[in-house]
PDB file of C-alpha atoms in Angstrom:
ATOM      1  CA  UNK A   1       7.470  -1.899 -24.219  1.00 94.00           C
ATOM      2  CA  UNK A   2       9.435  -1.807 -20.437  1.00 96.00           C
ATOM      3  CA  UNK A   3       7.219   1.430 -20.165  1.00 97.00           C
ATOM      4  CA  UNK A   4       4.171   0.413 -20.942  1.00 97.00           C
ATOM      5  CA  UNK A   5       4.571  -2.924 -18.977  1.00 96.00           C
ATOM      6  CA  UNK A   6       5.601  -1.099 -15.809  1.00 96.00           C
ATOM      7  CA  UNK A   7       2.578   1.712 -16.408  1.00 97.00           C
ATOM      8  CA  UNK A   8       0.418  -1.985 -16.504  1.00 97.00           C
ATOM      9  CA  UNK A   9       2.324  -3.468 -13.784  1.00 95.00           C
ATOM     10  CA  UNK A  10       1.658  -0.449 -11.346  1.00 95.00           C
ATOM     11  CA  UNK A  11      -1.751  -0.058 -11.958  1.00 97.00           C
ATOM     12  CA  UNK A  12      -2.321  -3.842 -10.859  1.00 94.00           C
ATOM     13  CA  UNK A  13      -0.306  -3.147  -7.955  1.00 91.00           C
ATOM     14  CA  UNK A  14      -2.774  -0.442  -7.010  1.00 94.00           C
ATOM     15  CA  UNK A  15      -5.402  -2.986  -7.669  1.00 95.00           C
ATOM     16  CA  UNK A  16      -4.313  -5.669  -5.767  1.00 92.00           C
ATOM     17  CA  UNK A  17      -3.437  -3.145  -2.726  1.00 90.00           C
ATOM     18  CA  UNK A  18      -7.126  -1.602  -2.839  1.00 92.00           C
ATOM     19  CA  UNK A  19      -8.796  -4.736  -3.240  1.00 95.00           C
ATOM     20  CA  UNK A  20      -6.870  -6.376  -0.240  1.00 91.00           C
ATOM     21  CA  UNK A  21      -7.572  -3.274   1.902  1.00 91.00           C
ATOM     22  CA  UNK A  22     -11.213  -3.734   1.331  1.00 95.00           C
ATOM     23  CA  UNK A  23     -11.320  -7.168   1.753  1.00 96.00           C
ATOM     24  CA  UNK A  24      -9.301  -7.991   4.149  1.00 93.00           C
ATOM     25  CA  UNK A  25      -8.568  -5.085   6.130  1.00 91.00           C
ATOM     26  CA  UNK A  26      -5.429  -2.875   7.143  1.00 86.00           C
ATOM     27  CA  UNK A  27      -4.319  -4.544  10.069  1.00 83.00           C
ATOM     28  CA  UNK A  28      -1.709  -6.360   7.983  1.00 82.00           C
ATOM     29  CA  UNK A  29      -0.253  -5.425   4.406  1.00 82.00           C
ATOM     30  CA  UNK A  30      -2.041  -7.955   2.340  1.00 87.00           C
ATOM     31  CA  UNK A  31      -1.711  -6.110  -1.036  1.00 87.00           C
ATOM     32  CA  UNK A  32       2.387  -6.377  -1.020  1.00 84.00           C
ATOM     33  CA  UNK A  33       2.604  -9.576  -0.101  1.00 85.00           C
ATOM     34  CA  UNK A  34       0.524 -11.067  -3.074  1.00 89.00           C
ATOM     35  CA  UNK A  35       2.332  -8.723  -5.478  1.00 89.00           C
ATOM     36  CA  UNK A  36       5.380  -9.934  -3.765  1.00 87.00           C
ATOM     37  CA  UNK A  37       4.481 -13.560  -4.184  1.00 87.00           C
ATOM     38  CA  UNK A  38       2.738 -13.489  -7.365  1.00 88.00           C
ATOM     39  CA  UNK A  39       5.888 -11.582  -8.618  1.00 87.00           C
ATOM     40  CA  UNK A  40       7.885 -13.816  -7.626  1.00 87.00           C
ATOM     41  CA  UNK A  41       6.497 -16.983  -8.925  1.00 90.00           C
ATOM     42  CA  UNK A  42       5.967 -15.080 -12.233  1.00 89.00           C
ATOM     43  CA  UNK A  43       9.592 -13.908 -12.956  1.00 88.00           C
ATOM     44  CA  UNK A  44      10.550 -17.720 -12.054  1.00 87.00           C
ATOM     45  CA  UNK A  45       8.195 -18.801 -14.941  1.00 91.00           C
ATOM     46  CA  UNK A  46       8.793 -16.091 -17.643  1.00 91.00           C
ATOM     47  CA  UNK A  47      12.780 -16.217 -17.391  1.00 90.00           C
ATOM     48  CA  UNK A  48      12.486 -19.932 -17.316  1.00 90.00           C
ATOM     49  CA  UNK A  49       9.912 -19.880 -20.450  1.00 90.00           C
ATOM     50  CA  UNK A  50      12.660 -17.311 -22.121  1.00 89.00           C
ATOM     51  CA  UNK A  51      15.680 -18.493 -21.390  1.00 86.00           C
ATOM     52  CA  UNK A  52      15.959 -21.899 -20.746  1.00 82.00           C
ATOM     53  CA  UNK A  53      13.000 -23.319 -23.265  1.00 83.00           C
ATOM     54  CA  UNK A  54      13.069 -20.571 -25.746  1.00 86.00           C
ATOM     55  CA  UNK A  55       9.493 -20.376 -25.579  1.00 88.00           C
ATOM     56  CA  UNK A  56       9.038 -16.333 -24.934  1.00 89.00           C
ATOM     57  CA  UNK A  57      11.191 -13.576 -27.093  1.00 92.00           C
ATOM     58  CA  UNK A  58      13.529 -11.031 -26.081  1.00 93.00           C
ATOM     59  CA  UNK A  59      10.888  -8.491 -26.066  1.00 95.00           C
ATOM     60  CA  UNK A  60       8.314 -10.438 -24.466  1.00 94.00           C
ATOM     61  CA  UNK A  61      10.782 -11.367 -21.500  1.00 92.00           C
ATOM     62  CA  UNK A  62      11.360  -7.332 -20.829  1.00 95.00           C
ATOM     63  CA  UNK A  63       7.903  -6.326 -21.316  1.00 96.00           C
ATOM     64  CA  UNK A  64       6.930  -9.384 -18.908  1.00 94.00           C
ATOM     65  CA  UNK A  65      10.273  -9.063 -16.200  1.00 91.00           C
ATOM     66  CA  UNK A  66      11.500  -5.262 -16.397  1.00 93.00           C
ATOM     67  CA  UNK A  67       8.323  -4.199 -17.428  1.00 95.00           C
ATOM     68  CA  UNK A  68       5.284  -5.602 -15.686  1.00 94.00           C
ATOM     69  CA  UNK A  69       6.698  -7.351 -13.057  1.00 90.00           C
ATOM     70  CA  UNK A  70       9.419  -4.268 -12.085  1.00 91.00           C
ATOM     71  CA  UNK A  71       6.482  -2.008 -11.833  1.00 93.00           C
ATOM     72  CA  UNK A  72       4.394  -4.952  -9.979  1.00 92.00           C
ATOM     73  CA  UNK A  73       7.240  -5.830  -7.291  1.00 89.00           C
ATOM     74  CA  UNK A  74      10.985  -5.036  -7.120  1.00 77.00           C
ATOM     75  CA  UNK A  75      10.912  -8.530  -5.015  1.00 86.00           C
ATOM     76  CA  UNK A  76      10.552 -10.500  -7.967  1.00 82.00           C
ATOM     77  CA  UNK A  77      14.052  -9.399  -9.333  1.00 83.00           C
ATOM     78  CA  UNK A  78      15.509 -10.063  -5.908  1.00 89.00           C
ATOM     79  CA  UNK A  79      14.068 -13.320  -5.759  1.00 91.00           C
ATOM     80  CA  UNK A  80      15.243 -14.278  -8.744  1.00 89.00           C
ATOM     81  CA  UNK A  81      18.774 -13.605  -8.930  1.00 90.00           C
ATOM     82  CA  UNK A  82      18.675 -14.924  -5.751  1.00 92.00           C
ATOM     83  CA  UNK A  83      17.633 -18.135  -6.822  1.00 94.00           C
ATOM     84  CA  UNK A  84      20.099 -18.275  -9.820  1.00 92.00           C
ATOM     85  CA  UNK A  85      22.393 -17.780  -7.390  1.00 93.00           C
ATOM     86  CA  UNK A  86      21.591 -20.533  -5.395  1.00 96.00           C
ATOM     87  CA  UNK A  87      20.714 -22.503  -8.585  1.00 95.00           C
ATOM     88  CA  UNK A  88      24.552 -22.360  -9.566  1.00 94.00           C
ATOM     89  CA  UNK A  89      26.118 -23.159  -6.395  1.00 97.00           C
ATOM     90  CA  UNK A  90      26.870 -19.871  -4.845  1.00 94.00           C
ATOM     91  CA  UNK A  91      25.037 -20.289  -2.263  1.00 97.00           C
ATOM     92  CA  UNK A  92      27.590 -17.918  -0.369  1.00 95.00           C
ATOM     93  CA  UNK A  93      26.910 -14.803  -2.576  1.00 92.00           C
ATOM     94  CA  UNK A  94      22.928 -16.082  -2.644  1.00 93.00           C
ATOM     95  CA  UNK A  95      23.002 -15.577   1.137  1.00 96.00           C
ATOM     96  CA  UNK A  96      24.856 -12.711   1.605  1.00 94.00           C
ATOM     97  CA  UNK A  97      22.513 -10.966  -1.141  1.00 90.00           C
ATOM     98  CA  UNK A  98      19.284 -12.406   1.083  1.00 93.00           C
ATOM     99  CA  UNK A  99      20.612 -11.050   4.175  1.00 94.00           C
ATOM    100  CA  UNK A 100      22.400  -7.983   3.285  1.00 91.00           C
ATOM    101  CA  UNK A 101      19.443  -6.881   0.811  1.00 89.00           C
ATOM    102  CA  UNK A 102      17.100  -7.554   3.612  1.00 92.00           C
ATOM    103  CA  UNK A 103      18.901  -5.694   7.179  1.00 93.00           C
ATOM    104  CA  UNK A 104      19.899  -3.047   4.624  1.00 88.00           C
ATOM    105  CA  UNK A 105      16.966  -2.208   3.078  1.00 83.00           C
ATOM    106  CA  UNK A 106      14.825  -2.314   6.612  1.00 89.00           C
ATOM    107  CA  UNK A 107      17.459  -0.200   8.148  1.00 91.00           C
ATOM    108  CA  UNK A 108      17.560   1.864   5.278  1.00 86.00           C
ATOM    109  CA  UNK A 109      13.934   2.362   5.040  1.00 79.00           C
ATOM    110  CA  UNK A 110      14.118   2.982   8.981  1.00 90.00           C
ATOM    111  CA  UNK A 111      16.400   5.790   8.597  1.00 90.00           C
ATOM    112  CA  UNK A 112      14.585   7.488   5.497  1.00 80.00           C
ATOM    113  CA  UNK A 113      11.688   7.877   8.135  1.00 85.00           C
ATOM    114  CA  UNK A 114      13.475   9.236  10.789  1.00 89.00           C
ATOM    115  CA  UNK A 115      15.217  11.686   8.722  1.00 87.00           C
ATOM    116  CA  UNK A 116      12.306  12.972   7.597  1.00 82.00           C
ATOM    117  CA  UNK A 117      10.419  13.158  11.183  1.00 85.00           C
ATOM    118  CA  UNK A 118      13.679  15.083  12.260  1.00 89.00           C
ATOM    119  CA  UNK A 119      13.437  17.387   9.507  1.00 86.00           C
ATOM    120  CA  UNK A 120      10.322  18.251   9.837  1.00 84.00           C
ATOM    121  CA  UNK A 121       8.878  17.618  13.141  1.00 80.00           C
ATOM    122  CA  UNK A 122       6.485  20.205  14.250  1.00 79.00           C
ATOM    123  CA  UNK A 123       8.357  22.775  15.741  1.00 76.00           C
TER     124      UNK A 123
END
């Protein structure tokens, strides 16, 4: 079920990504920040409706969560723990996860592109 939520959860990223481009152009990207918000409000509302009020099953939860919304956005999961974080008082390790999970990944991301344009610049 987490396999066929994320194959479902991917395709509507595509979606959203290619109907943003058309719409609204590629100046800015439009596509990952509804997936990111959307994802985000989503996980919020399905962990809530499965842990908290019972209302979803275990199954339904990981289709919805690891599934559909892990193949949606990786953002939502962020967000979330985040916010449990947060929700429990530690707002120390809910800050340091923001901020470190943030510069890290950017940097990260930063070098993964210029190791690759080093490796294989035209030479």
């Amino acid at each position: 079920m987490v396999a066929l939520g994320g194959a479902l959860g991917s395709s509507l990223r595509y979606l959203v990504a290619t109907v943003a481009l058309a719409w609204l152009g590629p100046a800015f990207p439009w596509g990952t920040l509804v997936v990111n918000l959307v994802g985000s409000f989503a996980i919020g509302l399905v962990q809530q409706l499965a842990t908290e009020s019972l209302v979803l099953g275990e199954e339904t939860r990981l289709f919805l969560t690891t599934g559909v919304m892990g193949g949606l956005t990786t953002y939502s999961a962020f967000s979330y723990e985040s916010v449990r974080l947060m929700e429990t008082g530690a707002w120390g390790p809910a800050w340091l996860n923001v901020v470190v999970t943030t510069i890290a990944c950017l940097t990260l991301c930063y070098l993964g592109l210029t190791t690759a344009r080093v490796l294989f610049a035209p030479r």
